[in-house]
Tab-separated table of C-alpha atoms and ligand atoms in Angstrom:
chain	number	residue	atom	x	y	z
A	167	MET	CA	-5.002	-2.584	-30.562
A	168	SER	CA	-7.022	-5.303	-28.887
A	169	SER	CA	-9.898	-4.367	-26.657
A	170	PRO	CA	-10.947	-6.203	-23.499
A	171	SER	CA	-14.414	-7.672	-23.493
A	172	THR	CA	-16.806	-5.855	-21.212
A	173	ALA	CA	-17.813	-9.259	-19.821
A	174	SER	CA	-16.755	-10.276	-16.349
A	175	PRO	CA	-15.182	-13.722	-15.832
A	176	PHE	CA	-18.079	-14.514	-13.509
A	177	ASP	CA	-20.714	-13.853	-16.179
A	178	ALA	CA	-21.875	-17.429	-16.201
A	179	TRP	CA	-23.016	-17.164	-12.590
A	180	LEU	CA	-24.863	-13.930	-13.119
A	181	VAL	CA	-27.178	-14.869	-15.967
A	182	ASP	CA	-30.231	-13.968	-13.922
A	183	ASP	CA	-28.973	-10.545	-12.878
A	184	PRO	CA	-28.076	-8.568	-15.973
A	185	GLU	CA	-27.748	-5.318	-14.013
A	186	VAL	CA	-25.063	-6.585	-11.657
A	187	ARG	CA	-23.444	-8.512	-14.542
A	188	ARG	CA	-23.236	-5.293	-16.553
A	189	LEU	CA	-21.751	-3.390	-13.618
A	190	LEU	CA	-19.104	-6.073	-13.063
A	191	GLY	CA	-18.308	-5.920	-16.771
A	192	ASP	CA	-18.011	-2.145	-16.643
A	193	GLU	CA	-15.690	-2.333	-13.662
A	194	ALA	CA	-13.592	-5.048	-15.348
A	195	GLU	CA	-13.258	-2.684	-18.318
A	196	ARG	CA	-12.308	0.233	-16.052
A	197	GLN	CA	-9.727	-1.767	-14.110
A	198	SER	CA	-8.107	-3.098	-17.268
A	199	THR	CA	-8.023	0.110	-19.349
A	200	THR	CA	-7.099	2.740	-16.757
A	201	LEU	CA	-4.012	3.041	-14.560
A	202	GLN	CA	-4.614	1.993	-10.944
A	203	LEU	CA	-2.381	4.231	-8.836
A	204	ILE	CA	-4.306	4.331	-5.562
A	205	ALA	CA	-1.653	3.371	-3.021
A	206	SER	CA	-4.004	1.190	-0.997
A	207	GLU	CA	-5.216	-0.918	-3.937
A	208	ASN	CA	-3.891	-3.958	-5.740
A	209	PHE	CA	-5.009	-6.762	-8.079
A	210	ALA	CA	-5.768	-9.896	-6.046
A	211	SER	CA	-4.901	-13.148	-7.813
A	212	PRO	CA	-7.554	-15.307	-9.541
A	213	ALA	CA	-7.129	-17.826	-6.683
A	214	VAL	CA	-7.905	-15.100	-4.125
A	215	LEU	CA	-10.934	-14.027	-6.181
A	216	ALA	CA	-12.147	-17.625	-6.397
A	217	ALA	CA	-11.993	-18.140	-2.634
A	218	THR	CA	-13.667	-14.785	-1.983
A	219	GLY	CA	-16.515	-15.736	-4.318
A	220	SER	CA	-16.919	-19.199	-2.833
A	221	ILE	CA	-19.670	-21.091	-0.994
A	222	LEU	CA	-17.927	-20.386	2.304
A	223	THR	CA	-19.982	-17.186	2.349
A	224	ASN	CA	-22.940	-19.381	3.339
A	225	LYS	CA	-21.621	-20.418	6.739
A	226	TYR	CA	-22.063	-18.864	10.162
A	227	ALA	CA	-19.077	-19.481	12.432
A	228	GLU	CA	-19.229	-17.155	15.429
A	229	GLY	CA	-16.377	-18.050	17.752
A	230	TYR	CA	-12.999	-19.537	16.945
A	231	PRO	CA	-11.824	-22.941	15.650
A	232	GLY	CA	-12.862	-25.627	18.155
A	233	ARG	CA	-15.088	-23.133	20.056
A	234	ARG	CA	-17.966	-22.182	17.742
A	235	TYR	CA	-21.502	-21.202	18.659
A	236	TYR	CA	-23.022	-23.005	15.632
A	237	GLY	CA	-22.779	-26.553	14.335
A	238	GLY	CA	-21.376	-27.682	11.005
A	239	ASN	CA	-18.037	-25.944	11.292
A	240	GLN	CA	-15.777	-28.959	10.770
A	241	VAL	CA	-14.495	-27.644	7.446
A	242	ILE	CA	-14.615	-23.971	8.415
A	243	ASP	CA	-12.372	-24.688	11.416
A	244	GLN	CA	-9.789	-26.131	9.038
A	245	VAL	CA	-10.065	-23.079	6.784
A	246	GLU	CA	-9.516	-20.638	9.642
A	247	ASN	CA	-6.716	-22.712	11.190
A	248	LEU	CA	-5.000	-22.861	7.810
A	249	ALA	CA	-5.185	-19.063	7.484
A	250	ARG	CA	-3.899	-18.538	11.031
A	251	ASP	CA	-1.064	-21.068	10.627
A	252	ARG	CA	0.025	-19.569	7.314
A	253	LEU	CA	-0.044	-16.046	8.730
A	254	VAL	CA	1.935	-16.983	11.839
A	255	ALA	CA	4.535	-18.676	9.626
A	256	LEU	CA	4.668	-15.786	7.145
A	257	PHE	CA	5.556	-13.180	9.776
A	258	GLY	CA	7.143	-15.389	12.466
A	259	ALA	CA	4.475	-14.341	14.971
A	260	GLU	CA	3.219	-16.193	18.052
A	261	HIS	CA	-0.502	-15.625	17.477
A	262	ALA	CA	-2.743	-14.487	14.614
A	263	ASN	CA	-6.350	-13.368	14.403
A	264	VAL	CA	-7.644	-13.408	10.825
A	265	GLN	CA	-11.234	-12.360	11.515
A	266	PRO	CA	-11.152	-8.519	11.359
A	267	HIS	CA	-13.311	-7.391	8.460
A	268	ALA	CA	-11.034	-4.406	7.807
A	269	GLY	CA	-7.983	-2.557	9.067
A	270	ALA	CA	-10.191	-0.162	11.048
A	271	ASN	CA	-11.751	-3.128	12.868
A	272	ALA	CA	-8.301	-4.573	13.556
A	273	ASN	CA	-7.219	-1.272	15.141
A	274	LEU	CA	-10.406	-0.964	17.192
A	275	ALA	CA	-9.943	-4.513	18.462
A	276	ALA	CA	-6.291	-3.852	19.322
A	277	TYR	CA	-7.244	-0.731	21.295
A	278	GLN	CA	-9.965	-2.668	23.064
A	279	ALA	CA	-7.483	-5.413	23.975
A	280	LEU	CA	-4.846	-3.017	25.303
A	281	LEU	CA	-6.775	-0.080	26.771
A	282	ASP	CA	-9.580	0.991	29.066
A	283	PRO	CA	-11.963	3.743	27.937
A	284	GLY	CA	-10.426	7.167	28.534
A	285	ASP	CA	-6.812	5.938	28.316
A	286	THR	CA	-4.334	8.121	26.449
A	287	VAL	CA	-2.935	7.017	23.064
A	288	LEU	CA	-0.094	8.674	21.137
A	289	ALA	CA	-0.446	8.302	17.344
A	290	MET	CA	0.412	10.084	14.102
A	291	ARG	CA	-1.592	13.169	13.157
A	292	LEU	CA	-4.075	12.485	10.372
A	293	ASP	CA	-2.943	15.579	8.462
A	294	HIS	CA	0.684	14.389	8.659
A	295	GLY	CA	-0.125	10.926	7.315
A	296	GLY	CA	-1.943	9.085	10.131
A	297	HIS	CA	-5.209	7.165	9.790
A	298	LEU	CA	-8.766	8.010	10.838
A	299	THR	CA	-8.576	5.305	13.518
A	300	HIS	CA	-5.473	6.973	14.976
A	301	GLY	CA	-7.753	9.381	16.807
A	302	SER	CA	-9.410	11.588	14.205
A	303	PRO	CA	-12.233	13.623	15.787
A	304	ALA	CA	-14.497	12.047	13.146
A	305	SER	CA	-13.654	8.500	14.293
A	306	ILE	CA	-15.248	6.650	17.202
A	307	THR	CA	-11.709	5.976	18.444
A	308	SER	CA	-11.449	9.587	19.662
A	309	LYS	CA	-14.732	9.290	21.523
A	310	ILE	CA	-13.589	6.240	23.509
A	311	TRP	CA	-9.898	7.012	24.075
A	312	ARG	CA	-7.934	10.229	24.511
A	313	PHE	CA	-5.568	10.734	21.587
A	314	VAL	CA	-2.496	12.939	21.506
A	315	SER	CA	-0.340	13.149	18.416
A	316	TYR	CA	3.066	13.441	16.810
A	317	GLY	CA	3.854	14.469	13.270
A	318	VAL	CA	6.645	14.813	10.761
A	319	SER	CA	9.455	17.344	11.015
A	320	PRO	CA	9.033	20.553	8.994
A	321	ALA	CA	10.015	20.712	5.318
A	322	THR	CA	13.421	22.380	4.939
A	323	GLY	CA	13.514	23.348	1.265
A	324	ASP	CA	16.889	21.524	1.060
A	325	PRO	CA	16.570	18.601	-1.395
A	326	ASP	CA	19.376	16.727	0.418
A	327	LYS	CA	17.706	17.033	3.838
A	328	PRO	CA	14.057	17.556	2.991
A	329	GLY	CA	12.586	16.873	6.435
A	330	GLU	CA	8.969	15.685	6.600
A	331	THR	CA	10.076	12.459	8.246
A	332	ILE	CA	8.727	11.186	11.567
A	333	ASP	CA	9.969	13.519	14.280
A	334	PHE	CA	11.177	11.087	16.955
A	335	ASP	CA	12.182	13.951	19.278
A	336	GLN	CA	8.547	15.027	19.183
A	337	VAL	CA	7.341	11.442	19.725
A	338	ALA	CA	9.587	11.209	22.823
A	339	ASP	CA	8.642	14.669	24.136
A	340	VAL	CA	4.901	14.104	23.829
A	341	ALA	CA	5.272	10.611	25.317
A	342	ARG	CA	7.147	12.000	28.356
A	343	ARG	CA	4.591	14.774	28.825
A	344	GLU	CA	1.371	12.811	28.227
A	345	ARG	CA	2.379	9.350	29.566
A	346	PRO	CA	0.260	7.448	26.999
A	347	LYS	CA	-0.758	3.885	27.725
A	348	LEU	CA	-0.245	3.052	24.036
A	349	ILE	CA	1.961	4.395	21.235
A	350	VAL	CA	0.859	3.749	17.636
A	351	ALA	CA	3.188	3.685	14.625
A	352	GLY	CA	1.866	3.483	11.088
A	353	SER	CA	0.361	5.740	8.477
A	354	THR	CA	-1.662	5.958	5.299
A	355	ALA	CA	0.289	8.692	3.565
A	356	TYR	CA	3.985	8.479	4.396
A	357	SER	CA	6.599	7.422	1.894
A	358	ARG	CA	9.520	6.485	4.151
A	359	ILE	CA	10.357	3.253	5.984
A	360	ILE	CA	8.879	3.236	9.480
A	361	ASP	CA	11.477	1.744	11.799
A	362	PRO	CA	9.731	0.064	14.750
A	363	LEU	CA	12.774	0.143	17.058
A	364	PRO	CA	12.772	3.853	18.073
A	365	PHE	CA	9.053	3.566	18.821
A	366	ARG	CA	9.722	0.537	21.030
A	367	GLU	CA	12.433	2.400	22.930
A	368	ILE	CA	10.179	5.403	23.518
A	369	ALA	CA	7.260	3.174	24.547
A	370	ASP	CA	9.506	1.334	27.023
A	371	SER	CA	10.828	4.615	28.440
A	372	VAL	CA	7.306	5.655	29.474
A	373	GLY	CA	5.876	2.206	30.215
A	374	ALA	CA	3.516	2.258	27.199
A	375	ARG	CA	2.392	-0.596	24.984
A	376	PHE	CA	3.311	-0.358	21.296
A	377	LEU	CA	0.966	-1.003	18.342
A	378	PHE	CA	2.335	-1.053	14.793
A	379	ASP	CA	-0.360	-0.451	12.165
A	380	ALA	CA	1.219	-2.065	9.095
A	381	ALA	CA	-1.818	-1.624	6.828
A	382	HIS	CA	0.257	-0.146	4.014
A	383	PRO	CA	3.660	-1.876	4.245
A	384	ALA	CA	2.435	-5.386	5.239
A	385	GLY	CA	3.382	-6.811	1.832
A	386	LEU	CA	6.738	-5.048	1.878
A	387	ILE	CA	7.434	-6.538	5.323
A	388	ALA	CA	6.331	-10.012	4.185
A	389	GLY	CA	8.490	-9.594	1.083
A	390	GLY	CA	11.537	-8.734	3.188
A	391	VAL	CA	12.108	-5.173	1.951
A	392	HIS	CA	10.928	-3.346	5.096
A	393	PRO	CA	11.894	-4.110	8.728
A	394	SER	CA	9.407	-6.313	10.538
A	395	PRO	CA	7.625	-4.945	13.602
A	396	VAL	CA	6.638	-8.485	14.640
A	397	GLY	CA	8.329	-9.295	17.950
A	398	VAL	CA	9.120	-5.583	18.432
A	399	ALA	CA	5.595	-4.196	18.768
A	400	ASP	CA	3.144	-5.708	21.257
A	401	VAL	CA	0.485	-5.886	18.562
A	402	VAL	CA	0.684	-5.565	14.774
A	403	THR	CA	-2.446	-4.813	12.749
A	404	PHE	CA	-2.728	-4.676	8.981
A	405	THR	CA	-4.998	-4.932	5.994
A	406	THR	CA	-4.707	-7.862	3.639
A	407	HIS	CA	-5.559	-6.095	0.377
A	408	LYS	CA	-2.928	-3.395	-0.085
A	409	THR	CA	0.710	-4.356	-0.685
A	410	LEU	CA	-0.071	-7.832	0.675
A	411	ARG	CA	-2.344	-8.350	-2.377
A	412	GLY	CA	-5.024	-10.479	-0.741
A	413	PRO	CA	-8.772	-10.016	-0.324
A	414	ARG	CA	-10.235	-6.900	1.314
A	415	GLY	CA	-9.860	-7.430	5.075
A	416	GLY	CA	-7.773	-7.085	8.209
A	417	ALA	CA	-5.653	-9.205	10.551
A	418	ILE	CA	-3.846	-8.944	13.882
A	419	LEU	CA	-0.590	-10.452	15.139
A	420	CYS	CA	0.447	-10.559	18.782
A	421	SER	CA	2.244	-12.545	21.444
A	422	GLU	CA	0.672	-15.565	23.174
A	423	GLU	CA	0.358	-13.361	26.269
A	424	LEU	CA	-2.082	-11.049	24.449
A	425	ALA	CA	-3.823	-13.712	22.344
A	426	LYS	CA	-6.885	-14.100	24.551
A	427	ALA	CA	-7.414	-10.356	24.963
A	428	VAL	CA	-7.070	-9.767	21.207
A	429	ASP	CA	-9.347	-12.651	20.238
A	430	SER	CA	-12.072	-11.597	22.680
A	431	ALA	CA	-11.790	-8.002	21.479
A	432	VAL	CA	-12.489	-9.080	17.870
A	433	PHE	CA	-15.262	-11.549	18.802
A	434	PRO	CA	-17.490	-10.975	20.688
A	435	GLY	CA	-16.113	-7.503	21.449
A	436	LEU	CA	-16.455	-5.937	18.043
A	437	GLN	CA	-17.729	-8.314	15.376
A	438	GLY	CA	-20.231	-11.104	14.936
A	439	GLY	CA	-19.859	-13.905	12.413
A	440	PRO	CA	-16.499	-13.983	10.623
A	441	LEU	CA	-16.379	-13.824	6.806
A	442	GLU	CA	-14.997	-17.305	6.247
A	443	HIS	CA	-14.939	-16.929	2.448
A	444	VAL	CA	-12.643	-13.938	2.943
A	445	ILE	CA	-10.613	-15.860	5.524
A	446	ALA	CA	-10.091	-18.618	2.933
A	447	ALA	CA	-8.947	-15.965	0.475
A	448	LYS	CA	-6.603	-14.569	3.145
A	449	ALA	CA	-5.134	-18.085	3.497
A	450	VAL	CA	-4.522	-18.143	-0.263
A	451	ALA	CA	-2.861	-14.728	-0.147
A	452	PHE	CA	-0.647	-15.665	2.827
A	453	ALA	CA	0.614	-18.705	0.889
A	454	GLU	CA	1.252	-16.524	-2.172
A	455	ALA	CA	3.159	-13.996	-0.053
A	456	SER	CA	5.411	-16.721	1.342
A	457	ARG	CA	6.728	-17.663	-2.115
A	458	PRO	CA	10.071	-16.388	-3.473
A	459	GLU	CA	8.225	-14.603	-6.331
A	460	PHE	CA	6.567	-12.376	-3.759
A	461	ARG	CA	9.952	-11.167	-2.512
A	462	THR	CA	10.775	-10.222	-6.089
A	463	TYR	CA	7.409	-8.484	-6.360
A	464	ALA	CA	7.920	-6.485	-3.145
A	465	ALA	CA	11.382	-5.329	-4.248
A	466	GLN	CA	9.961	-4.303	-7.627
A	467	VAL	CA	7.135	-2.344	-5.967
A	468	VAL	CA	9.745	-0.232	-4.145
A	469	ALA	CA	11.946	0.145	-7.258
A	470	ASN	CA	8.913	1.161	-9.310
A	471	ALA	CA	7.822	3.775	-6.776
A	472	ALA	CA	11.349	5.231	-6.780
A	473	ALA	CA	11.446	5.414	-10.586
A	474	PHE	CA	7.970	6.935	-10.630
A	475	GLY	CA	8.929	9.523	-7.996
A	476	GLY	CA	12.048	10.444	-9.997
A	477	ALA	CA	9.929	11.029	-13.115
A	478	LEU	CA	7.470	13.170	-11.160
A	479	ILE	CA	10.326	15.332	-9.859
A	480	GLU	CA	11.576	15.696	-13.456
A	481	ALA	CA	8.072	16.761	-14.447
A	482	GLY	CA	8.240	19.607	-11.897
A	483	PHE	CA	6.532	18.151	-8.828
A	484	ARG	CA	7.835	18.208	-5.261
A	485	LEU	CA	7.654	14.969	-3.275
A	486	VAL	CA	6.839	15.161	0.406
A	487	SER	CA	9.786	13.674	2.392
A	488	GLY	CA	11.905	14.252	-0.726
A	489	GLY	CA	11.303	10.795	-2.199
A	490	THR	CA	10.101	7.323	-1.370
A	491	GLU	CA	11.305	4.117	0.266
A	492	ASN	CA	8.015	2.243	-0.002
A	493	HIS	CA	5.175	1.781	-2.486
A	494	GLN	CA	3.846	5.336	-2.482
A	495	VAL	CA	4.685	8.901	-3.301
A	496	LEU	CA	2.996	11.926	-1.778
A	497	VAL	CA	3.065	14.794	-4.240
A	498	ASP	CA	2.962	18.451	-3.203
A	499	LEU	CA	1.270	20.058	-6.225
A	500	ARG	CA	2.123	23.628	-5.262
A	501	ALA	CA	5.629	23.553	-6.724
A	502	PHE	CA	4.155	22.447	-10.061
A	503	ASP	CA	1.280	24.932	-10.073
A	504	ALA	CA	0.289	26.980	-7.037
A	505	GLU	CA	-3.315	27.195	-8.264
A	506	LEU	CA	-3.770	23.443	-8.782
A	507	THR	CA	-5.611	21.654	-5.963
A	508	GLY	CA	-5.576	17.940	-5.233
A	509	LYS	CA	-9.286	17.764	-5.981
A	510	VAL	CA	-8.934	19.237	-9.465
A	511	ALA	CA	-5.818	17.168	-10.189
A	512	GLN	CA	-7.606	13.943	-9.213
A	513	GLU	CA	-10.581	14.811	-11.436
A	514	VAL	CA	-8.440	15.740	-14.450
A	515	LEU	CA	-6.321	12.595	-14.073
A	516	ASP	CA	-9.510	10.521	-13.882
A	517	ARG	CA	-10.546	11.946	-17.251
A	518	ALA	CA	-7.214	10.844	-18.666
A	519	GLY	CA	-7.625	7.320	-17.261
A	520	ILE	CA	-5.155	7.788	-14.395
A	521	THR	CA	-6.760	6.780	-11.086
A	522	CYS	CA	-5.360	8.187	-7.840
A	523	ASN	CA	-6.528	10.092	-4.786
A	524	ARG	CA	-6.095	13.608	-3.548
A	525	ASN	CA	-4.399	13.820	-0.185
A	526	THR	CA	-3.466	16.410	2.374
A	527	ILE	CA	0.230	17.147	2.649
A	528	PRO	CA	1.806	18.012	6.024
A	529	ASP	CA	0.474	21.395	7.215
A	530	ASP	CA	-1.729	21.656	4.141
A	531	PRO	CA	-3.319	25.122	3.888
A	532	ARG	CA	-6.305	23.589	2.063
A	533	SER	CA	-9.103	21.473	3.546
A	534	PRO	CA	-8.996	17.635	3.459
A	535	PHE	CA	-11.714	17.756	0.799
A	536	ILE	CA	-9.702	20.047	-1.502
A	537	THR	CA	-6.042	19.408	-0.504
A	538	SER	CA	-2.740	20.433	-2.076
A	539	GLY	CA	-1.512	16.910	-2.701
A	540	LEU	CA	-1.909	13.623	-4.493
A	541	ARG	CA	-1.040	10.183	-3.156
A	542	LEU	CA	0.052	7.641	-5.765
A	543	GLY	CA	1.209	4.048	-5.370
A	544	SER	CA	3.025	1.393	-7.383
A	545	ALA	CA	1.661	-1.850	-5.871
A	546	ALA	CA	-1.152	-2.555	-8.357
A	547	LEU	CA	0.710	-1.705	-11.550
A	548	THR	CA	3.702	-3.770	-10.392
A	549	THR	CA	1.338	-6.745	-10.155
A	550	THR	CA	0.487	-6.310	-13.845
A	551	GLY	CA	4.177	-6.624	-14.716
A	552	MET	CA	4.962	-2.957	-15.268
A	553	GLY	CA	8.530	-1.990	-14.425
A	554	GLU	CA	10.593	1.142	-14.064
A	555	PRO	CA	10.342	2.234	-17.757
A	556	GLU	CA	6.539	2.166	-17.586
A	557	MET	CA	6.494	3.969	-14.228
A	558	ARG	CA	8.764	6.692	-15.608
A	559	ALA	CA	6.466	7.035	-18.633
A	560	ILE	CA	3.431	7.347	-16.340
A	561	GLY	CA	5.194	10.066	-14.324
A	562	ALA	CA	5.662	12.036	-17.543
A	563	LEU	CA	2.022	11.411	-18.559
A	564	ILE	CA	0.857	12.856	-15.236
A	565	GLY	CA	2.932	15.978	-15.848
A	566	ARG	CA	1.446	16.378	-19.346
A	567	THR	CA	-2.104	15.787	-18.124
A	568	LEU	CA	-1.939	18.364	-15.362
A	569	ARG	CA	-0.076	20.926	-17.439
A	570	ASP	CA	-2.555	20.639	-20.360
A	571	ARG	CA	-5.617	20.205	-18.181
A	572	GLU	CA	-7.700	22.819	-20.058
A	573	ASP	CA	-6.964	21.180	-23.449
A	574	ASP	CA	-9.500	18.451	-24.283
A	575	ALA	CA	-7.530	17.159	-27.270
A	576	ALA	CA	-4.377	16.802	-25.162
A	577	LEU	CA	-6.332	14.906	-22.493
A	578	ALA	CA	-7.844	12.615	-25.134
A	579	GLN	CA	-4.343	11.899	-26.454
A	580	VAL	CA	-3.140	10.947	-22.940
A	581	ARG	CA	-6.253	8.798	-22.463
A	582	ALA	CA	-5.427	6.891	-25.670
A	583	GLU	CA	-1.809	6.356	-24.576
A	584	VAL	CA	-2.969	5.186	-21.137
A	585	ARG	CA	-5.365	2.707	-22.695
A	586	GLU	CA	-2.653	1.316	-24.962
A	587	LEU	CA	-0.255	0.914	-22.032
A	588	CYS	CA	-2.904	-0.827	-19.913
A	589	LEU	CA	-3.801	-3.257	-22.678
A	590	ALA	CA	-0.144	-4.306	-22.879
A	591	PHE	CA	-0.238	-5.186	-19.129
A	592	PRO	CA	-3.614	-6.857	-18.439
A	593	PRO	CA	-4.259	-7.413	-14.719
A	594	TYR	CA	-5.864	-10.807	-15.357
A	595	PRO	CA	-4.323	-12.296	-18.495
A	596	THR	CA	-5.393	-15.808	-17.520
A	597	LEU	CA	-9.052	-14.956	-16.903
A	598	ALA	CA	-11.252	-15.041	-19.968
A	599	GLY	CA	-13.435	-11.993	-20.368
A	600	THR	CA	-11.309	-9.359	-18.643
B	702	DSN	N1	-8.443	4.012	2.871
B	702	DSN	C1	-7.153	3.507	3.248
B	702	DSN	C2	-6.077	4.100	2.421
B	702	DSN	O1	-6.375	4.459	1.297
B	702	DSN	O2	-4.951	4.196	2.860
B	702	DSN	C3	-6.908	3.701	4.676
B	702	DSN	O3	-8.010	3.271	5.379
């Protein structure tokens, strides 16, 4: 069995900082010898890494191409225009803003562009799969705007009609009652396709704007396996690092009519200088996502999640919504073991080299810190070349790990099998040192 070097591919540039060099090496080792199943993570390509680590980090460029507040932006303007043009072409949008530092910033900017303080927004409940920026009491969004929520329908116990899908009757009822100025679709922990059309119809029926937060499925939409909200929603926000497989960051798409409001909301409304090194890396990722291979990748992500979910059901777990149509599965641990919490499961799986996150399930009786669920995703492992056989094997490994969680020898055996599997599918086979 070969072993990855603990060196990072960027060692040569870190000769004078052995501490950071060691940490990068340790993380390279972790990423290449443990299974990355966090649904919001992926392995960005070497080209994306190169742009992110480039000299573009040195440049201040407040403003937009052709309208900067600092000199020396002749090249930077071309970088940002390239990213915007590629993004507009990728999704068939009228206007793109590639400056948001993160998905949360993209959402805040979209709200700022579409709303006045105190306006009402209808979005998905956090404990049913929504995001912090969809009005969590802990988020600044709920201090500026008034959020009301919808959730998923109740679980039925019938495997053929499991429920726990977006309850559009509830969306329509709450919209009629509360008259929101904005309706938000999108989630962080929901394993079904989110169809933008019913949201559009409900928004139109109450005169609301419609924002689609595509942070999770952006790559699946770009890859043609999920319906596109572009041209249906007024504004589409997303992150660039999840299924889209680019650098860590956010972006916004909208019509020409909203372009000025969105751009001013990002800068100067919310952010200062854009991260042009990240914007260059976004441009790289948008080009990668426009290639035919990316369509194959996106389809494989969905097929892998389905195979994985099937193996988890065989291992005795219940899947929220009864299955998956995207890159993630949300596991209700209670059917497997009523005593097992998400927190303990995450910690035990970490010991076995299986990285995932605990997650609340709809109407979870436990707190968000403890939880009764796990969220797992297929996007990163699909990038390494793993297919359905590997995903089925990992589903079985998770069952073994959690069943034998008190048995150190059994956990060590799983850890060894995980390491062997990871070494057969290196995330960066072309980069020396990983
Ligand atoms: N942290 C992201 C996720 O894991 O889905 C959402 O912000």
